[in-house]
Structure formats: C-alpha cells, structure tokens
XYZ file of C-alpha atoms in Angstrom:
573
model
C 5.771 71.508 -36.935
C 2.811 71.972 -34.567
C 0.196 69.207 -34.241
C -3.061 69.901 -32.452
C -5.224 67.352 -30.608
C -7.578 67.620 -27.640
C -5.855 64.716 -25.914
C -2.311 63.470 -26.436
C -1.393 60.159 -24.787
C 2.319 59.389 -24.536
C 2.804 55.635 -24.629
C 0.902 53.082 -26.696
C 1.080 50.163 -24.275
C -1.971 48.781 -22.533
C -2.610 51.766 -20.226
C -2.368 54.278 -23.076
C -4.427 52.166 -25.466
C -7.151 51.501 -22.911
C -7.459 55.211 -22.064
C -7.473 56.172 -25.755
C -10.290 53.717 -26.485
C -12.339 55.309 -23.714
C -12.171 58.860 -25.140
C -12.032 58.055 -28.875
C -15.096 59.096 -30.806
C -15.928 61.886 -28.397
C -12.790 64.033 -28.752
C -9.712 64.220 -30.958
C -7.166 61.868 -29.356
C -3.662 60.913 -30.498
C -1.124 58.359 -29.282
C 2.618 59.056 -29.317
C 4.863 55.995 -29.039
C 8.627 55.828 -28.618
C 8.569 52.522 -30.528
C 6.153 51.066 -33.038
C 3.023 50.630 -30.882
C 2.850 46.844 -30.945
C 6.459 46.769 -29.705
C 5.408 48.509 -26.473
C 6.676 46.714 -23.385
C 3.198 45.645 -22.230
C 3.473 42.938 -24.880
C 6.331 41.298 -22.971
C 4.090 40.363 -20.016
C 3.868 36.604 -19.904
C 2.029 35.108 -16.968
C -1.515 36.439 -16.771
C -3.999 38.948 -15.385
C -5.455 38.503 -11.892
C -9.206 38.394 -11.262
C -11.261 36.552 -8.658
C -13.492 34.773 -11.189
C -13.574 31.510 -9.239
C -13.566 29.429 -12.424
C -11.178 26.746 -11.133
C -11.764 26.974 -7.366
C -13.572 29.299 -4.917
C -12.228 32.856 -4.806
C -13.345 36.330 -3.753
C -12.363 39.933 -4.399
C -11.780 40.411 -0.643
C -9.046 37.751 -0.757
C -7.549 39.463 -3.827
C -7.593 42.835 -2.082
C -5.979 41.336 1.030
C -3.238 39.683 -1.021
C -2.521 42.981 -2.789
C -2.214 44.830 0.538
C -0.168 42.119 2.240
C 1.992 41.641 -0.858
C 2.712 45.372 -0.814
C 3.901 44.973 2.811
C 1.053 47.213 3.987
C 2.326 50.283 2.135
C -0.540 49.835 -0.340
C -3.309 52.454 -0.171
C -6.197 50.142 0.568
C -8.984 52.064 -1.174
C -6.957 51.695 -4.402
C -6.505 47.947 -3.861
C -10.266 47.618 -3.341
C -10.995 49.331 -6.666
C -8.550 46.985 -8.405
C -9.938 43.804 -6.874
C -13.619 44.637 -7.305
C -13.230 45.808 -10.910
C -11.018 42.904 -11.982
C -13.754 40.469 -13.117
C -15.440 43.163 -15.224
C -12.105 44.089 -16.801
C -11.284 40.485 -17.734
C -14.711 39.780 -19.217
C -14.458 43.029 -21.173
C -11.130 41.867 -22.610
C -12.682 38.533 -23.489
C -15.516 40.275 -25.351
C -13.013 42.467 -27.203
C -11.323 39.313 -28.490
C -8.517 38.309 -26.103
C -8.070 34.522 -26.584
C -7.715 33.318 -23.000
C -6.992 29.656 -22.306
C -10.124 27.670 -21.447
C -11.219 25.044 -18.945
C -12.803 21.847 -20.327
C -16.267 23.406 -19.833
C -15.326 26.540 -21.779
C -14.693 29.029 -18.960
C -11.590 31.242 -18.770
C -8.810 29.060 -17.323
C -6.930 30.220 -14.231
C -3.698 29.194 -12.532
C -1.827 29.906 -9.305
C 0.581 32.836 -9.087
C 2.973 34.179 -6.470
C 1.313 35.792 -3.447
C -2.281 35.042 -4.505
C -4.097 33.033 -1.825
C -7.482 31.888 -0.559
C -8.961 32.483 2.901
C -6.664 35.447 3.603
C -3.368 33.639 3.178
C -4.111 30.022 4.078
C -3.146 28.425 0.740
C -2.450 29.292 -2.919
C -5.421 29.971 -5.196
C -5.846 29.846 -8.971
C -6.576 33.494 -9.822
C -4.437 34.276 -12.888
C -6.329 34.338 -16.206
C -3.866 33.573 -18.985
C -3.205 32.992 -22.654
C -0.410 30.417 -22.460
C 2.650 32.487 -21.415
C 2.046 35.409 -23.770
C -0.907 37.129 -22.089
C 0.408 40.673 -22.519
C 1.129 40.024 -26.186
C -2.428 38.988 -27.056
C -3.933 41.781 -24.945
C -1.743 44.318 -26.765
C -2.660 43.022 -30.193
C -6.359 43.017 -29.329
C -6.449 46.583 -27.999
C -4.275 47.901 -30.817
C -6.687 46.365 -33.320
C -9.532 48.162 -31.532
C -7.577 51.441 -31.689
C -7.054 50.999 -35.439
C -10.721 50.155 -35.812
C -11.658 53.418 -34.085
C -9.250 55.437 -36.239
C -7.115 56.726 -33.372
C -4.186 58.742 -34.708
C -0.829 57.159 -33.836
C 2.574 58.842 -34.100
C 5.193 56.041 -33.927
C 8.874 56.435 -33.026
C 8.650 59.850 -31.388
C 10.544 60.606 -28.181
C 9.046 63.094 -25.699
C 11.552 65.810 -24.758
C 9.561 68.335 -22.712
C 6.142 69.086 -21.272
C 4.655 72.508 -22.044
C 2.857 74.425 -19.276
C 0.964 77.713 -19.447
C -0.455 79.387 -16.331
C -0.110 76.162 -14.356
C -1.990 74.035 -16.908
C -0.541 71.602 -19.401
C -0.585 72.996 -22.929
C 1.138 70.130 -24.760
C 4.562 68.627 -25.241
C 7.699 68.649 -27.382
C 8.832 65.475 -29.160
C 11.745 64.312 -31.307
C 10.972 62.286 -34.451
C 13.532 59.530 -34.826
C 13.010 59.020 -38.575
C 13.721 62.648 -39.537
C 15.459 64.282 -36.576
C 12.721 66.929 -36.501
C 11.466 68.391 -33.237
C 7.673 68.793 -33.127
C 5.255 70.598 -30.833
C 1.999 68.932 -29.823
C -0.618 71.448 -28.692
C -3.321 69.872 -26.529
C -5.696 70.401 -23.647
C -4.679 67.115 -22.005
C -1.448 65.137 -21.823
C -1.614 61.649 -20.398
C 1.626 59.840 -19.551
C 1.599 56.060 -19.995
C 5.275 55.510 -20.715
C 5.989 52.447 -18.584
C 8.955 51.705 -16.361
C 12.639 52.562 -16.275
C 14.430 49.296 -15.571
C 17.403 50.301 -17.736
C 18.693 52.131 -14.665
C 20.053 48.666 -13.796
C 22.536 46.466 -15.628
C 20.505 43.250 -15.511
C 16.832 43.833 -16.258
C 13.856 42.229 -17.939
C 12.921 45.647 -19.349
C 13.168 46.602 -23.011
C 15.923 48.937 -24.221
C 13.306 51.685 -24.610
C 12.471 51.676 -20.874
C 14.653 54.613 -19.891
C 12.087 56.640 -17.972
C 11.707 59.967 -19.793
C 7.975 59.930 -19.067
C 8.765 59.914 -15.340
C 11.843 62.125 -15.386
C 10.439 64.998 -17.491
C 7.629 65.875 -15.032
C 10.144 65.406 -12.184
C 12.524 67.865 -13.873
C 9.572 70.272 -14.197
C 9.018 70.227 -10.404
C 6.407 67.481 -9.990
C 7.380 65.100 -7.173
C 7.891 61.357 -7.513
C 6.548 58.834 -5.017
C 8.016 55.679 -3.421
C 11.004 55.570 -5.734
C 13.025 53.346 -3.382
C 10.790 50.361 -4.158
C 12.289 48.518 -7.139
C 11.103 44.969 -7.792
C 13.584 42.278 -8.758
C 11.892 39.322 -10.425
C 13.333 36.058 -9.056
C 13.653 34.187 -12.345
C 15.690 36.033 -14.922
C 17.913 33.941 -17.196
C 21.366 33.960 -15.629
C 23.625 36.676 -17.010
C 20.964 38.097 -19.345
C 17.930 39.155 -17.332
C 15.526 37.750 -19.924
C 12.404 36.975 -17.939
C 11.062 33.499 -17.256
C 7.524 34.169 -16.093
C 6.218 33.373 -12.640
C 3.777 31.225 -14.598
C 6.541 28.587 -14.563
C 6.215 28.330 -10.776
C 2.453 28.745 -11.044
C 2.421 25.564 -13.128
C 4.562 23.736 -10.562
C 8.155 24.853 -11.210
C 10.556 24.486 -8.257
C 13.610 26.518 -7.227
C 16.645 24.451 -6.217
C 20.021 25.428 -4.764
C 23.467 23.920 -5.332
C 22.551 20.874 -3.233
C 19.390 20.249 -5.229
C 17.324 21.354 -2.211
C 13.911 22.989 -2.638
C 15.013 25.928 -0.492
C 11.821 28.049 -0.551
C 10.338 25.696 2.059
C 12.615 27.444 4.577
C 11.533 30.969 3.670
C 7.791 30.554 2.934
C 6.646 27.206 4.365
C 2.972 27.659 3.429
C 3.161 28.685 -0.242
C 6.850 27.931 -0.891
C 7.894 28.844 -4.470
C 4.716 30.927 -4.885
C 5.729 33.537 -2.310
C 5.782 37.206 -3.420
C 8.625 38.255 -5.675
C 10.540 40.321 -3.145
C 10.692 37.375 -0.719
C 11.777 34.894 -3.389
C 14.451 37.255 -4.750
C 15.879 37.770 -1.262
C 15.800 34.021 -0.654
C 17.760 33.392 -3.862
C 20.325 36.061 -2.999
C 20.646 34.660 0.531
C 21.266 31.153 -0.806
C 23.956 32.535 -3.096
C 25.598 34.705 -0.417
C 25.693 31.751 1.995
C 27.470 29.595 -0.587
C 24.549 27.494 -1.793
C 24.522 28.754 -5.360
C 25.187 26.346 -8.204
C 28.854 25.356 -8.022
C 29.455 28.314 -5.697
C 28.381 30.762 -8.428
C 25.783 33.530 -8.253
C 22.740 31.646 -9.550
C 20.317 28.855 -8.607
C 18.195 26.490 -10.692
C 14.587 26.580 -11.824
C 13.381 23.001 -12.215
C 10.625 22.354 -14.771
C 11.680 18.844 -15.716
C 8.818 17.162 -13.837
C 6.156 19.145 -15.770
C 6.633 17.153 -18.965
C 7.019 18.204 -22.591
C 3.276 18.421 -23.286
C 2.536 20.825 -20.437
C 5.545 22.956 -21.318
C 4.397 23.130 -24.932
C 0.799 24.002 -24.043
C 1.243 26.343 -21.071
C 4.845 27.621 -21.201
C 5.832 27.587 -24.861
C 7.529 31.003 -24.872
C 9.582 30.170 -21.789
C 10.630 26.874 -23.378
C 11.629 28.741 -26.530
C 13.627 31.395 -24.614
C 15.596 28.752 -22.726
C 16.383 26.804 -25.890
C 17.414 29.943 -27.819
C 19.453 31.744 -25.149
C 20.895 28.810 -23.197
C 20.750 25.931 -25.665
C 19.097 23.616 -23.153
C 15.792 21.742 -23.064
C 13.805 22.683 -19.914
C 11.936 19.367 -20.099
C 15.232 17.586 -19.436
C 17.629 20.101 -17.836
C 17.596 22.604 -14.955
C 17.566 26.315 -15.859
C 20.133 28.732 -14.325
C 18.367 31.836 -12.998
C 19.067 34.913 -10.877
C 16.956 37.952 -9.837
C 16.555 40.637 -12.499
C 15.263 44.204 -12.224
C 11.665 43.968 -13.362
C 9.175 46.557 -12.108
C 9.091 49.979 -10.479
C 6.531 50.499 -7.738
C 7.415 54.209 -7.618
C 6.582 56.913 -10.124
C 4.442 59.975 -10.759
C 1.954 60.462 -7.890
C -1.662 60.137 -9.052
C -5.121 59.721 -7.604
C -7.433 56.860 -8.597
C -8.768 58.822 -11.591
C -5.346 59.436 -13.103
C -4.875 63.086 -12.074
C -1.189 63.859 -11.513
C -0.586 65.407 -8.081
C 1.849 68.249 -7.380
C 4.061 68.979 -4.381
C 1.115 69.916 -2.151
C -0.952 66.987 -3.466
C -2.903 69.385 -5.663
C -4.199 68.241 -9.065
C -2.019 69.470 -11.962
C -4.617 70.674 -14.515
C -4.541 68.754 -17.776
C -1.858 66.243 -16.743
C -2.729 62.559 -16.207
C -0.790 59.313 -15.821
C -1.473 55.584 -15.633
C 0.463 52.348 -15.655
C 3.984 51.712 -14.412
C 5.126 55.320 -14.838
C 2.489 56.360 -12.295
C 2.235 55.705 -8.559
C -1.292 55.216 -7.249
C 0.156 53.585 -4.148
C -1.553 50.441 -5.442
C 1.419 48.088 -5.321
C 2.915 49.496 -2.132
C 6.388 48.154 -1.435
C 6.055 45.138 -3.753
C 3.736 44.328 -6.675
C 2.097 40.926 -6.918
C 2.436 39.098 -10.208
C -0.586 39.458 -12.533
C -1.634 42.727 -10.875
C 0.308 44.757 -13.443
C -1.768 43.921 -16.527
C -4.862 44.425 -14.376
C -3.603 47.810 -13.168
C -3.076 48.911 -16.798
C -6.582 48.144 -18.008
C -8.480 49.088 -14.835
C -6.776 52.433 -14.239
C -6.137 53.129 -17.926
C -9.909 52.953 -18.381
C -10.616 55.061 -15.278
C -8.178 57.716 -16.484
C -9.791 57.791 -19.925
C -13.235 58.180 -18.348
C -11.980 61.016 -16.128
C -10.357 62.813 -19.059
C -13.714 62.708 -20.836
C -15.414 64.238 -17.800
C -12.753 66.915 -17.299
C -12.336 68.181 -20.857
C -15.244 70.637 -20.726
C -13.445 72.494 -17.919
C -10.023 72.483 -19.579
C -9.817 75.369 -22.077
C -7.156 75.571 -24.755
C -4.080 77.364 -23.442
C -2.097 79.556 -25.792
C 1.319 78.054 -26.459
C 4.246 80.004 -25.010
C 6.636 81.491 -27.542
C 8.978 78.897 -29.091
C 8.269 76.061 -26.605
C 10.661 73.783 -28.485
C 13.676 76.067 -27.914
C 15.064 74.424 -24.714
C 14.963 70.970 -26.328
C 16.596 72.235 -29.527
C 19.301 73.898 -27.454
C 20.069 70.648 -25.584
C 20.315 68.766 -28.870
C 22.508 71.471 -30.438
C 24.987 71.374 -27.542
C 25.302 67.594 -27.711
C 25.757 67.568 -31.491
C 28.292 70.402 -31.563
C 30.451 69.201 -28.670
C 33.817 68.055 -30.023
C 35.292 66.276 -26.999
C 33.909 64.476 -23.987
C 32.631 61.089 -22.827
C 30.372 58.674 -24.686
C 26.859 58.132 -23.356
C 27.260 54.349 -23.518
C 30.268 54.469 -21.169
C 28.486 56.660 -18.621
C 25.347 54.526 -18.847
C 27.328 51.348 -18.171
C 28.951 52.906 -15.111
C 25.556 53.990 -13.822
C 23.982 50.562 -14.345
C 26.896 48.777 -12.685
C 26.720 51.159 -9.714
C 22.981 50.680 -9.216
C 23.224 46.891 -9.575
C 26.129 46.627 -7.132
C 25.016 49.144 -4.497
C 21.224 49.619 -4.708
C 19.537 46.357 -5.680
C 18.069 43.427 -3.717
C 20.011 44.199 -0.510
C 21.035 47.700 0.553
C 23.139 49.364 3.241
C 23.802 52.990 4.177
C 27.484 52.718 3.265
C 26.827 51.364 -0.237
C 23.923 53.762 -0.842
C 26.134 56.728 0.040
C 28.745 55.406 -2.376
C 26.101 54.976 -5.074
C 24.803 58.518 -4.608
C 28.311 59.969 -4.819
C 28.986 58.036 -8.041
C 25.638 59.070 -9.587
C 26.259 62.736 -8.882
C 29.737 62.462 -10.347
C 28.232 60.896 -13.466
C 25.662 63.726 -13.648
C 28.510 66.238 -13.746
C 30.289 64.242 -16.423
C 27.051 64.049 -18.425
C 27.459 67.788 -19.043
C 30.283 66.849 -21.429
C 28.648 63.906 -23.177
C 29.669 63.560 -26.827
C 28.311 61.617 -29.805
C 29.817 60.397 -33.064
C 26.711 60.558 -35.257
C 25.622 64.132 -35.966
C 23.104 63.193 -38.635
C 19.351 63.639 -38.558
C 17.818 60.301 -39.577
C 17.529 57.513 -36.987
C 20.277 58.985 -34.833
C 20.231 56.462 -32.002
C 23.545 57.879 -30.778
C 21.755 61.142 -29.976
C 18.796 59.279 -28.505
C 21.148 57.397 -26.153
C 22.576 60.708 -24.949
C 19.132 62.213 -24.377
C 17.944 59.098 -22.516
C 20.938 59.154 -20.205
C 19.780 62.392 -18.547
C 16.595 60.632 -17.429
C 18.417 57.514 -16.233
C 20.785 59.581 -14.098
C 18.000 61.697 -12.595
C 15.860 58.682 -11.746
C 18.822 56.779 -10.285
C 19.434 59.718 -7.967
C 15.762 59.757 -6.916
C 15.830 55.995 -6.205
C 19.033 56.195 -4.190
C 18.096 59.267 -2.127
C 14.712 57.727 -1.302
C 16.359 54.416 -0.342
C 18.940 56.172 1.819
C 16.238 58.059 3.716
C 13.986 55.034 4.423
C 15.642 53.464 7.461
C 13.746 50.183 7.579
C 13.172 47.070 5.457
C 9.799 46.796 3.718
C 8.848 44.829 0.616
C 11.398 45.262 -2.146
C 13.423 47.729 -0.038
C 15.708 45.589 2.136
C 18.287 47.330 4.336
C 20.966 45.151 5.945
C 21.539 47.889 8.528
C 17.804 48.240 9.310
C 16.532 44.671 8.788
C 13.100 45.063 10.422
C 9.917 46.710 9.172
C 9.144 49.760 11.330
C 5.465 50.695 11.125
C 5.732 53.224 13.931
C 8.108 55.481 12.000
C 7.951 54.351 8.370
C 4.369 53.426 7.516
C 4.303 56.341 5.065
C 4.950 57.126 1.420
C 8.154 58.842 0.298
C 7.911 61.891 -1.978
C 10.957 63.415 -3.641
C 10.930 66.727 -5.528
C 13.422 68.862 -7.421
C 13.312 72.477 -6.234
C 15.848 75.048 -7.446
C 18.343 72.329 -8.279
C 18.060 70.732 -4.842
C 16.249 67.538 -3.865
C 13.531 67.694 -1.211
C 12.260 64.551 0.528
C 8.938 64.550 2.369
C 6.208 62.070 3.245
C 2.472 61.388 3.240
C 0.387 58.823 5.149
C -0.758 55.418 3.927
C -4.534 55.059 3.449
C -5.657 52.095 5.613
C -9.284 50.933 5.474
C -9.802 47.193 6.188
C -6.508 45.481 6.989
C -4.267 46.638 9.813
C -0.550 45.932 9.328
C 0.659 42.648 10.764
C 3.746 40.441 10.349
C 4.129 39.291 6.746
C 4.513 35.524 6.670
C 3.603 33.013 3.962
C-alpha cells in the first residue's frame, strides 16, 4: 500500500513530536513509530532538562554554553552550544505552558537541582540548572507533547519499522516500512522525511537503552551513502544497576548521592576534587572502571556502590521515587537503608547522521541532502562533542526538534513532489524473502549476542589498538555470517523473529562504524579513552570524524571543529 503525506517523521519521541507540532496545521504531516508512541525511549529520561533559569541560585547561559563545550572535551561546535544555551529558558517555559508538571520551589517557580558537569562561574562550583519532574522528567514531557499531537490531529502509524529510504534525482521521495501487526510492506510517498529514531545502544551487551534502540534510522542513510559523524564517541553512564544496565539517574548524585569503593571511600574526590561525584559522565565512568581494575571494587568484583542512605526516606520518595522503585524491584533492597551496586552502562551516542543547526542532513561533501532531515540522538550536530552533559539531551530534543520543524515549513515550497521509482519496495521484500526462505544457518539472537559481547569487551570505556583490531575482525566475520541468518517463525503477524534478523544488519553496520572510527582516532578525548594514546592531542585530533560507505568500502575523513568563544584548555573539575 502507498501512503502519501507532505512530511513523514520517523520516530515519535520528543524530537519527532516537537517537529511535528511545529508543522502541523500548515501541511499534511505523519509520524511513524517503531513502538507505540508513548513507549518511545524519550520517556525513559529521568533526571531533568537543563536551562539557566536562575530560580534556585544565580546562573547564566554563558556558563551553560561553557559547560557544554568543556563537557564535550572541546570537540563541541561552539555555535551549536550557544544556540542550545540561549534557547533553553524559552524551551522550558514553553513546555511549562504546554502542561509539563515541573517540580516547584516554595514560591512557585520551576525547581532546579545540580547535575553532573553543570557549574557556575565557568567551572568554579556546581550549580542548580536541571529543571525536573521528580525523576520522570522525560515521561511527563512525552505524555504532554503526545497529548498536543493528538489534539492537533497528527496522523500516527504505530509499530512500523523503516526498511529503506527512497531517493529520486538526489531528493528524498519517501520511505519503505514494515508493519509488525500484518507483515505488510508499505511505501510512504512524501516530499520530506525527517529521522528522529533515537540511539542504538543495543550494539552493547549492557545498556540503559530500550530493546527497540537498534539504530535502523542511522544505518539506513549510512547504507545509502550518507556519512556518519563522530561514531567513536559512545557514552557510558556511570550508574547502571549492576549486571542489568537499568539506569539510575544522575539525579541521584544531583540530590547528594555518593559513589563509594570497596573500602567505603568516596573515591571521586581523587578524580574531580572540585565537583566530585558531579563530574561529567565520561570521567565518572572511567573513575569507576579504574577503581575496579585496581582492585577496589566491592569484594574484588566489577562494581562499586552508590550511597543514598543519608538522603532519607522522605527525600527519596519525593525526588527519586522511580529510582527507589527500580532498586526495590530489581535488587530487592531499600536504598534508604542499603548501598546500591552499580557499574557503567552504555547510555548515549554522541555520533550519528551529520546535520546543520536547522536539521538538514549533510552528504559526503557537506552538501544538504534535499528533503532529508534529522534531529535528536540519531543526528550529530556536533553539539555534545566527545561527551554529552546530563540534562542536555532532553533540551537538545525540544530545541532542535523545533528548529527542524520550523525549517521544514520554510523549505517545503521549494521541495516538489518527486515521482516514485518503479517498485521501490522490491529490495526490502527481497531481503525479507531470502531470510524467510532460508532453511539452514545461524540464529540472529546468537549473532547479536556475540556482537554485543565483543563490543562490550573490546570497545567500551577503555580501548586499545590491539583490542579494537580484534573487535573489527570479529564484527566483519559476523557480517559474513549474517548472510546466512535463519529464523524459525515464517508467519506474517507480529513476527519478532524476522524483526530481530532485520535489526541485526543495522547493529553490525553501526558496530563497524564505531570501531573503525575509534581505531583511527589516536588520542583520548571525552568518552573515547585509548590506553595506548592516553593524552588528548589538539594539534592532530581537534577535528570531527566522518565515515562513509562507498562501493562496499569504508572511507574515513575529517572536518574541523567550529570554535568561537572558548579555546581548548586542560579539562579539570
């Protein structure tokens, strides 16, 4: 079946919803979601959204911009960070007016709390900048914007998986999608496709990401020849529940939580003496791994403790109720009385589809790809540089989701309808047919597990040329074996066995892009930490990595970082 809309947005999380709200009413816009929209991964964000409102203590957008640049280890494009920081107060007040129920101060203002890497006076001390709704900020933002989308009558297609983009004469003409409920393959004919599909943390074994975060929205344009940017920068959140990866928000440390090693020592004082447990995520994750590797884990094991016992039951109930619930459900312990075992978990991807500040996707020569836009975690504006600060993600989604929606509205008059090529769904149908008809081979789940174990062991918090080479060899072997992937379920309705097999292609391709990019960057910067190149090297490596598929080969090239106000300097906290 062919569906026709002026604008098709893939992904119904906060970036997609915010863009859709901006163009709705003026043009025919539709949202495609891999899951039911309110299950989008934006709803899992716990801690808050950053904005220099100054409601609890003095703050300024210049300090916020500086923290974003410094947190990104100076790989952040500074004009992008300035847009984020200056637009943040407007974005938060807009959310408030739309109905987001933020926590309040006693005098009725939006409450704010401290968060990792956010400081006053250009790094002198922590500052309360995170606006929050207990520890479920993403959830209430999602519900609010989805209600607004329903109110505006935006067409939503739930539980459809994008399979291909359609191009005609260099311009996007739509996409091909698989409907999980029926097994049908549909064509969406449009003048604009916007990608807002989130991250791809399921490349790793232990991750805070949802099962749906397998990266097709990033891989499909990459397969079509569009480069990816800064793929080596993968953020590991310091406080995942041990052995599970379920996230315990940085809000826990923002409210006063303390990290302790096997001796009960508050070890972050050694690594970040000024802001201690509120250092940026990459630094805290490395500190935890260092404590473990040097034998100071709990009982010699590979985890440390998060201590919330001194916060008291009332504060935990009011400010950190979801975290308290997670710990009780998954670990069977009471965080008001017992220490919580935690370890770093794959959380956020700084790399993705290269875009400008208005959401235009950029090709191999940094040219605008007509009709193709992206926003959110699947995109790379070079906003987060080598490491994203907590609470900048929700802000990124609404600030640049809105900007992309505004730009789509401006561009539509110059984007004519392109005639669909003949049978654009044929390549996708052929891939599905081969998988369903194959009688012998390997299961997708087995190959996926091998991939995730390889990436976690050889390309995570610490990296080395030897282990990266091993990882790349294993990934490419798995890619060859993927050609013989087999499934048990050959039915049409809700065939998750087939969906697993289709997702695996993206996971393998993105793992290769991450590993090749990491192997080529011979320095340590932000979330990319090389044991064999332990120092940051601004002279040679103050540049963005781009990786592109061309004729089956992988090409790596670079582009400069945009520096405006803050020259790179040593990154201490």
